[in-house]
Amino acid sequence: MSLEELSLQYKGLFLPRETHSEDSLQFVHEFKFEDDDVLSVTYPKSGTTWMQEVVPLILNDGDLTPIQTIPNWDRSPWLEETRLSIVVDKLKSPRALTSHFLYELMPASFHQSKAKVIYVMRNPKDIAVSFYYFHHSASFLEDPGTFEEFLDKFLEGKLVFGKWTDHIKSWKNAKLRDRIIYITYEEMKEDLPAVVRSLSSFLGKNLSDEVIHKIAHHCSFDVMKNNPMSNFSLVPKIYIDHEKSPFLRKGVTGDWKNHFTSEQLRRFCSTIKKEMEGESFTLPWSLD
Ligand code: PPS
């Protein structure tokens, strides 16, 4: 089925019908943020599930109960998805929430609150590869076609949640001062304990080194891949077929090198560079 058939459209974005509805979008519009809410925001495939593991562990001082007993989509539910209205009353404060939305789509209460935002970015070349494979395994996303065809869709933003450059510009230009922290997937790969430490202090938690290392261990790729509460194995195969591509696929940086031709790389980099012209921030990765 096509993107149009599988999606509903909301303020210029395509959203998967399987997990979003008119009601869920109304629910987010009226959603009441609390001052101690923690919202992890990502463009898809940037480290969303990873943050859904890290943040609840930090907020619970390293107690493993949330990651061992609650699936990630209920532990840190997506603001925009249908599931939120079902689980919202069960969330304990401080609540961990997740979103793929643009800053401009945050509800009014977000702006009136002191809720904190963790924005996770990933090298867009690796996002494109990860998203390509996810389109193979997820029945609620359109067939990706060839990698070449998928790259066209990625660069045009003809995918669920729109264009990557729009997403990053939206949140990088958000005037949230000390309410937002920017993290990269690559930093998490490089030194997860250091990222856990800086997130802990951002969230006002003073965790011991022992707890920080415990959290980093439980959030490693291999441990998460074997955690049924986090590896999406609880989702029926008709929605996500892990035999086509596992959700926790490779978990590395630089896999794009195994996929891009030199011509695709040239086109990808020049398109992104052009879209970034005039922005006051720089990207944390070299585009070449
Ligand atoms: S989604 O669909 O937007 O929620 O996907 P998201 O969770 O953002 O991204 C999935 C990719 O993140 C990788 N991942 C990890 N990498 C390293 N370590 C850990 N712990 C980890 N957890 C998830 C996952 O493998 C996907 O990347 P790829 O490159 O496809 O492996």
GROMACS .gro file of C-alpha atoms and ligand atoms in nm:
model
  319
    1MET     CA    1   0.000   0.000   0.000
    2SER     CA    2   0.109   0.358  -0.060
    3LEU     CA    3   0.217   0.614   0.201
    4GLU     CA    4  -0.116   0.794   0.154
    5GLU     CA    5  -0.319   0.477   0.211
    6LEU     CA    6  -0.123   0.374   0.519
    7SER     CA    7  -0.110   0.719   0.680
    8LEU     CA    8  -0.328   0.993   0.808
    9GLN     CA    9  -0.217   1.348   0.745
   10TYR     CA   10  -0.178   1.597   1.026
   11LYS     CA   11  -0.051   1.950   0.979
   12GLY     CA   12   0.158   1.849   0.680
   13LEU     CA   13   0.295   1.525   0.831
   14PHE     CA   14   0.213   1.167   0.733
   15LEU     CA   15   0.155   0.951   1.044
   16PRO     CA   16   0.103   0.571   1.046
   17ARG     CA   17  -0.269   0.492   1.080
   18GLU     CA   18  -0.182   0.179   1.275
   19THR     CA   19  -0.064   0.381   1.575
   20HIS     CA   20  -0.228   0.723   1.527
   21SER     CA   21  -0.588   0.837   1.495
   22GLU     CA   22  -0.796   1.156   1.486
   23ASP     CA   23  -0.868   1.089   1.855
   24SER     CA   24  -0.503   1.050   1.951
   25LEU     CA   25  -0.420   1.377   1.777
   26GLN     CA   26  -0.700   1.552   1.962
   27PHE     CA   27  -0.570   1.392   2.284
   28VAL     CA   28  -0.221   1.532   2.233
   29HIS     CA   29  -0.364   1.872   2.146
   30GLU     CA   30  -0.541   1.879   2.485
   31PHE     CA   31  -0.265   1.698   2.674
   32LYS     CA   32  -0.162   1.859   3.005
   33PHE     CA   33   0.213   1.860   3.056
   34GLU     CA   34   0.342   1.852   3.414
   35ASP     CA   35   0.649   2.053   3.518
   36ASP     CA   36   0.846   1.738   3.596
   37ASP     CA   37   0.769   1.556   3.269
   38VAL     CA   38   1.066   1.440   3.064
   39LEU     CA   39   1.008   1.427   2.689
   40SER     CA   40   1.252   1.243   2.462
   41VAL     CA   41   1.221   1.373   2.108
   42THR     CA   42   1.364   1.211   1.798
   43TYR     CA   43   1.325   1.187   1.426
   44PRO     CA   44   1.257   0.811   1.375
   45LYS     CA   45   1.557   0.579   1.392
   46SER     CA   46   1.771   0.824   1.588
   47GLY     CA   47   1.775   0.645   1.924
   48THR     CA   48   1.414   0.659   2.046
   49THR     CA   49   1.400   0.309   2.196
   50TRP     CA   50   1.740   0.363   2.350
   51MET     CA   51   1.612   0.673   2.535
   52GLN     CA   52   1.300   0.483   2.642
   53GLU     CA   53   1.544   0.254   2.826
   54VAL     CA   54   1.783   0.518   2.961
   55VAL     CA   55   1.538   0.780   3.092
   56PRO     CA   56   1.313   0.555   3.306
   57LEU     CA   57   1.625   0.400   3.459
   58ILE     CA   58   1.766   0.742   3.550
   59LEU     CA   59   1.433   0.859   3.690
   60ASN     CA   60   1.412   0.541   3.900
   61ASP     CA   61   1.769   0.559   4.033
   62GLY     CA   62   1.873   0.250   3.836
   63ASP     CA   63   1.587   0.028   3.958
   64LEU     CA   64   1.538  -0.224   3.676
   65THR     CA   65   1.166  -0.281   3.740
   66PRO     CA   66   1.040  -0.047   3.463
   67ILE     CA   67   1.256  -0.198   3.188
   68GLN     CA   68   1.190  -0.553   3.302
   69THR     CA   69   0.814  -0.531   3.348
   70ILE     CA   70   0.678  -0.260   3.114
   71PRO     CA   71   0.708  -0.258   2.733
   72ASN     CA   72   0.891   0.049   2.608
   73TRP     CA   73   0.578   0.194   2.438
   74ASP     CA   74   0.397   0.200   2.775
   75ARG     CA   75   0.700   0.289   2.986
   76SER     CA   76   0.769   0.608   2.789
   77PRO     CA   77   0.468   0.639   2.558
   78TRP     CA   78   0.462   0.844   2.241
   79LEU     CA   79   0.268   1.164   2.290
   80GLU     CA   80   0.100   1.137   1.953
   81GLU     CA   81   0.009   0.768   1.955
   82THR     CA   82  -0.325   0.606   2.043
   83ARG     CA   83  -0.163   0.415   2.329
   84LEU     CA   84  -0.108   0.730   2.539
   85SER     CA   85  -0.471   0.778   2.641
   86ILE     CA   86  -0.485   0.413   2.759
   87VAL     CA   87  -0.175   0.428   2.981
   88VAL     CA   88  -0.149   0.791   3.084
   89ASP     CA   89  -0.319   0.743   3.421
   90LYS     CA   90  -0.079   0.463   3.511
   91LEU     CA   91   0.236   0.671   3.454
   92LYS     CA   92   0.423   0.756   3.772
   93SER     CA   93   0.571   1.103   3.821
   94PRO     CA   94   0.810   1.215   3.694
   95ARG     CA   95   0.664   1.084   3.367
   96ALA     CA   96   0.884   0.974   3.079
   97LEU     CA   97   0.727   1.059   2.744
   98THR     CA   98   0.841   1.024   2.384
   99SER     CA   99   0.765   1.208   2.063
  100HIS     CA  100   0.855   1.219   1.695
  101PHE     CA  101   0.665   1.546   1.657
  102LEU     CA  102   0.808   1.880   1.551
  103TYR     CA  103   0.839   2.154   1.811
  104GLU     CA  104   0.563   2.347   1.635
  105LEU     CA  105   0.320   2.060   1.708
  106MET     CA  106   0.365   2.068   2.085
  107PRO     CA  107   0.039   2.141   2.269
  108ALA     CA  108  -0.018   2.471   2.451
  109SER     CA  109   0.047   2.316   2.793
  110PHE     CA  110   0.401   2.222   2.688
  111HIS     CA  111   0.487   2.590   2.654
  112GLN     CA  112   0.329   2.678   2.988
  113SER     CA  113   0.513   2.398   3.170
  114LYS     CA  114   0.876   2.346   3.270
  115ALA     CA  115   0.882   1.997   3.115
  116LYS     CA  116   1.231   1.902   3.002
  117VAL     CA  117   1.328   1.782   2.655
  118ILE     CA  118   1.603   1.541   2.552
  119TYR     CA  119   1.655   1.579   2.178
  120VAL     CA  120   1.849   1.287   2.026
  121MET     CA  121   2.011   1.329   1.686
  122ARG     CA  122   2.180   1.073   1.463
  123ASN     CA  123   2.386   1.097   1.147
  124PRO     CA  124   2.116   1.119   0.878
  125LYS     CA  125   2.299   0.872   0.654
  126ASP     CA  126   2.267   0.605   0.922
  127ILE     CA  127   1.905   0.709   0.988
  128ALA     CA  128   1.825   0.656   0.619
  129VAL     CA  129   1.974   0.305   0.627
  130SER     CA  130   1.799   0.210   0.952
  131PHE     CA  131   1.466   0.352   0.829
  132TYR     CA  132   1.503   0.165   0.500
  133TYR     CA  133   1.529  -0.169   0.683
  134PHE     CA  134   1.245  -0.077   0.917
  135HIS     CA  135   1.025  -0.018   0.612
  136HIS     CA  136   1.093  -0.381   0.517
  137SER     CA  137   0.988  -0.523   0.853
  138ALA     CA  138   0.696  -0.292   0.946
  139SER     CA  139   0.374  -0.376   0.764
  140PHE     CA  140   0.227  -0.035   0.855
  141LEU     CA  141   0.489   0.145   0.645
  142GLU     CA  142   0.500   0.150   0.268
  143ASP     CA  143   0.729  -0.076   0.070
  144PRO     CA  144   1.061   0.113   0.057
  145GLY     CA  145   1.145   0.011  -0.301
  146THR     CA  146   1.516   0.005  -0.382
  147PHE     CA  147   1.761   0.187  -0.155
  148GLU     CA  148   1.798   0.447  -0.433
  149GLU     CA  149   1.421   0.505  -0.438
  150PHE     CA  150   1.407   0.519  -0.061
  151LEU     CA  151   1.682   0.783  -0.048
  152ASP     CA  152   1.473   1.001  -0.280
  153LYS     CA  153   1.178   0.971  -0.042
  154PHE     CA  154   1.401   1.046   0.256
  155LEU     CA  155   1.545   1.359   0.097
  156GLU     CA  156   1.201   1.480  -0.018
  157GLY     CA  157   1.049   1.401   0.324
  158LYS     CA  158   0.788   1.177   0.161
  159LEU     CA  159   0.789   0.947   0.462
  160VAL     CA  160   0.608   0.924   0.793
  161PHE     CA  161   0.711   1.214   1.019
  162GLY     CA  162   0.836   1.417   0.722
  163LYS     CA  163   1.173   1.552   0.635
  164TRP     CA  164   1.473   1.502   0.863
  165THR     CA  165   1.606   1.854   0.803
  166ASP     CA  166   1.270   2.006   0.904
  167HIS     CA  167   1.280   1.805   1.227
  168ILE     CA  168   1.629   1.904   1.328
  169LYS     CA  169   1.572   2.270   1.238
  170SER     CA  170   1.249   2.273   1.434
  171TRP     CA  171   1.408   2.153   1.759
  172LYS     CA  172   1.750   2.317   1.717
  173ASN     CA  173   1.580   2.652   1.677
  174ALA     CA  174   1.337   2.598   1.966
  175LYS     CA  175   1.397   2.863   2.229
  176LEU     CA  176   1.384   2.635   2.531
  177ARG     CA  177   1.710   2.745   2.702
  178ASP     CA  178   1.783   2.514   2.997
  179ARG     CA  179   1.473   2.303   2.934
  180ILE     CA  180   1.642   2.117   2.647
  181ILE     CA  181   1.954   1.904   2.610
  182TYR     CA  182   2.092   1.784   2.275
  183ILE     CA  183   2.247   1.438   2.260
  184THR     CA  184   2.375   1.239   1.965
  185TYR     CA  185   2.342   0.867   1.900
  186GLU     CA  186   2.715   0.872   1.821
  187GLU     CA  187   2.802   1.013   2.167
  188MET     CA  188   2.594   0.738   2.323
  189LYS     CA  189   2.787   0.478   2.123
  190GLU     CA  190   3.118   0.640   2.214
  191ASP     CA  191   3.066   0.674   2.589
  192LEU     CA  192   2.726   0.578   2.726
  193PRO     CA  193   2.819   0.624   3.095
  194ALA     CA  194   2.922   0.985   3.016
  195VAL     CA  195   2.586   1.051   2.845
  196VAL     CA  196   2.395   0.889   3.133
  197ARG     CA  197   2.589   1.111   3.374
  198SER     CA  198   2.509   1.432   3.187
  199LEU     CA  199   2.143   1.333   3.145
  200SER     CA  200   2.124   1.258   3.516
  201SER     CA  201   2.248   1.601   3.609
  202PHE     CA  202   2.017   1.761   3.349
  203LEU     CA  203   1.729   1.578   3.521
  204GLY     CA  204   1.844   1.679   3.868
  205LYS     CA  205   1.947   1.328   3.970
  206ASN     CA  206   2.266   1.271   4.160
  207LEU     CA  207   2.352   0.911   4.076
  208SER     CA  208   2.658   0.723   4.196
  209ASP     CA  209   2.915   0.590   3.949
  210GLU     CA  210   2.796   0.241   4.032
  211VAL     CA  211   2.437   0.323   3.932
  212ILE     CA  212   2.551   0.505   3.618
  213HIS     CA  213   2.750   0.202   3.504
  214LYS     CA  214   2.463  -0.030   3.589
  215ILE     CA  215   2.229   0.182   3.373
  216ALA     CA  216   2.479   0.191   3.085
  217HIS     CA  217   2.517  -0.187   3.101
  218HIS     CA  218   2.142  -0.248   3.085
  219CYS     CA  219   2.115  -0.005   2.793
  220SER     CA  220   2.386  -0.169   2.586
  221PHE     CA  221   2.277  -0.300   2.246
  222ASP     CA  222   2.327  -0.667   2.341
  223VAL     CA  223   2.133  -0.644   2.666
  224MET     CA  224   1.847  -0.448   2.504
  225LYS     CA  225   1.834  -0.688   2.210
  226ASN     CA  226   1.760  -0.966   2.459
  227ASN     CA  227   1.507  -0.769   2.661
  228PRO     CA  228   1.156  -0.865   2.541
  229MET     CA  229   1.023  -0.543   2.699
  230SER     CA  230   1.242  -0.339   2.465
  231ASN     CA  231   1.313  -0.535   2.148
  232PHE     CA  232   0.957  -0.524   2.008
  233SER     CA  233   0.933  -0.905   2.008
  234LEU     CA  234   0.597  -0.866   2.190
  235VAL     CA  235   0.454  -0.699   1.878
  236PRO     CA  236   0.275  -0.957   1.658
  237LYS     CA  237   0.464  -1.056   1.345
  238ILE     CA  238   0.190  -0.915   1.121
  239TYR     CA  239   0.298  -0.566   1.235
  240ILE     CA  240   0.675  -0.610   1.272
  241ASP     CA  241   0.844  -0.906   1.110
  242HIS     CA  242   1.185  -0.941   1.274
  243GLU     CA  243   1.281  -1.212   1.026
  244LYS     CA  244   1.275  -0.950   0.752
  245SER     CA  245   1.485  -0.716   0.968
  246PRO     CA  246   1.520  -0.718   1.347
  247PHE     CA  247   1.414  -0.395   1.521
  248LEU     CA  248   1.747  -0.382   1.705
  249ARG     CA  249   1.927  -0.445   1.379
  250LYS     CA  250   2.299  -0.357   1.403
  251GLY     CA  251   2.320  -0.069   1.648
  252VAL     CA  252   2.638   0.076   1.499
  253THR     CA  253   2.757   0.405   1.356
  254GLY     CA  254   2.870   0.427   0.995
  255ASP     CA  255   2.663   0.142   0.847
  256TRP     CA  256   2.581   0.389   0.567
  257LYS     CA  257   2.925   0.310   0.423
  258ASN     CA  258   2.795  -0.038   0.337
  259HIS     CA  259   2.496   0.104   0.148
  260PHE     CA  260   2.567   0.436  -0.026
  261THR     CA  261   2.727   0.454  -0.369
  262SER     CA  262   2.955   0.754  -0.423
  263GLU     CA  263   2.688   0.919  -0.640
  264GLN     CA  264   2.419   0.865  -0.373
  265LEU     CA  265   2.655   1.012  -0.113
  266ARG     CA  266   2.723   1.318  -0.327
  267ARG     CA  267   2.352   1.380  -0.387
  268PHE     CA  268   2.258   1.316  -0.022
  269CYS     CA  269   2.524   1.552   0.115
  270SER     CA  270   2.462   1.832  -0.131
  271THR     CA  271   2.084   1.822  -0.067
  272ILE     CA  272   2.128   1.834   0.310
  273LYS     CA  273   2.395   2.107   0.291
  274LYS     CA  274   2.168   2.319   0.075
  275GLU     CA  275   1.880   2.280   0.321
  276MET     CA  276   2.106   2.378   0.609
  277GLU     CA  277   2.223   2.701   0.445
  278GLY     CA  278   2.156   3.005   0.660
  279GLU     CA  279   2.099   2.806   0.980
  280SER     CA  280   2.272   2.938   1.290
  281PHE     CA  281   2.370   2.591   1.414
  282THR     CA  282   2.610   2.339   1.265
  283LEU     CA  283   2.557   1.968   1.240
  284PRO     CA  284   2.773   1.751   1.467
  285TRP     CA  285   2.880   1.523   1.179
  286SER     CA  286   3.079   1.582   0.867
  287LEU     CA  287   2.845   1.537   0.573
  288ASP     CA  288   3.104   1.395   0.336
  289PPS     S1  289   1.194   0.418   1.616
  289PPS     O1  290   1.122   0.329   1.519
  289PPS     O2  291   1.194   0.557   1.570
  289PPS     O3  292   1.144   0.404   1.753
  289PPS     O4  293   1.345   0.366   1.609
  289PPS     P1  294   1.463   0.412   1.705
  289PPS     O5  295   1.453   0.340   1.833
  289PPS     O6  296   1.474   0.560   1.707
  289PPS     O7  297   1.590   0.362   1.624
  289PPS     C1  298   1.622   0.226   1.606
  289PPS     C2  299   1.773   0.221   1.585
  289PPS     O8  300   1.837   0.240   1.712
  289PPS     C3  301   1.921   0.128   1.736
  289PPS     N1  302   1.932   0.101   1.881
  289PPS     C4  303   2.050   0.096   1.944
  289PPS     N2  304   2.176   0.115   1.898
  289PPS     C5  305   2.277   0.099   1.988
  289PPS     N3  306   2.257   0.064   2.117
  289PPS     C6  307   2.132   0.045   2.166
  289PPS     N4  308   2.116   0.010   2.294
  289PPS     C7  309   2.021   0.062   2.077
  289PPS     N5  310   1.886   0.050   2.090
  289PPS     C8  311   1.834   0.075   1.969
  289PPS     C9  312   1.853   0.016   1.660
  289PPS     O9  313   1.938  -0.094   1.644
  289PPS    C10  314   1.819   0.087   1.530
  289PPS    O10  315   1.935   0.118   1.453
  289PPS     P2  316   1.993   0.025   1.337
  289PPS    O11  317   2.101   0.106   1.271
  289PPS    O12  318   1.881  -0.006   1.244
  289PPS    O13  319   2.048  -0.098   1.405
   0.00000   0.00000   0.00000
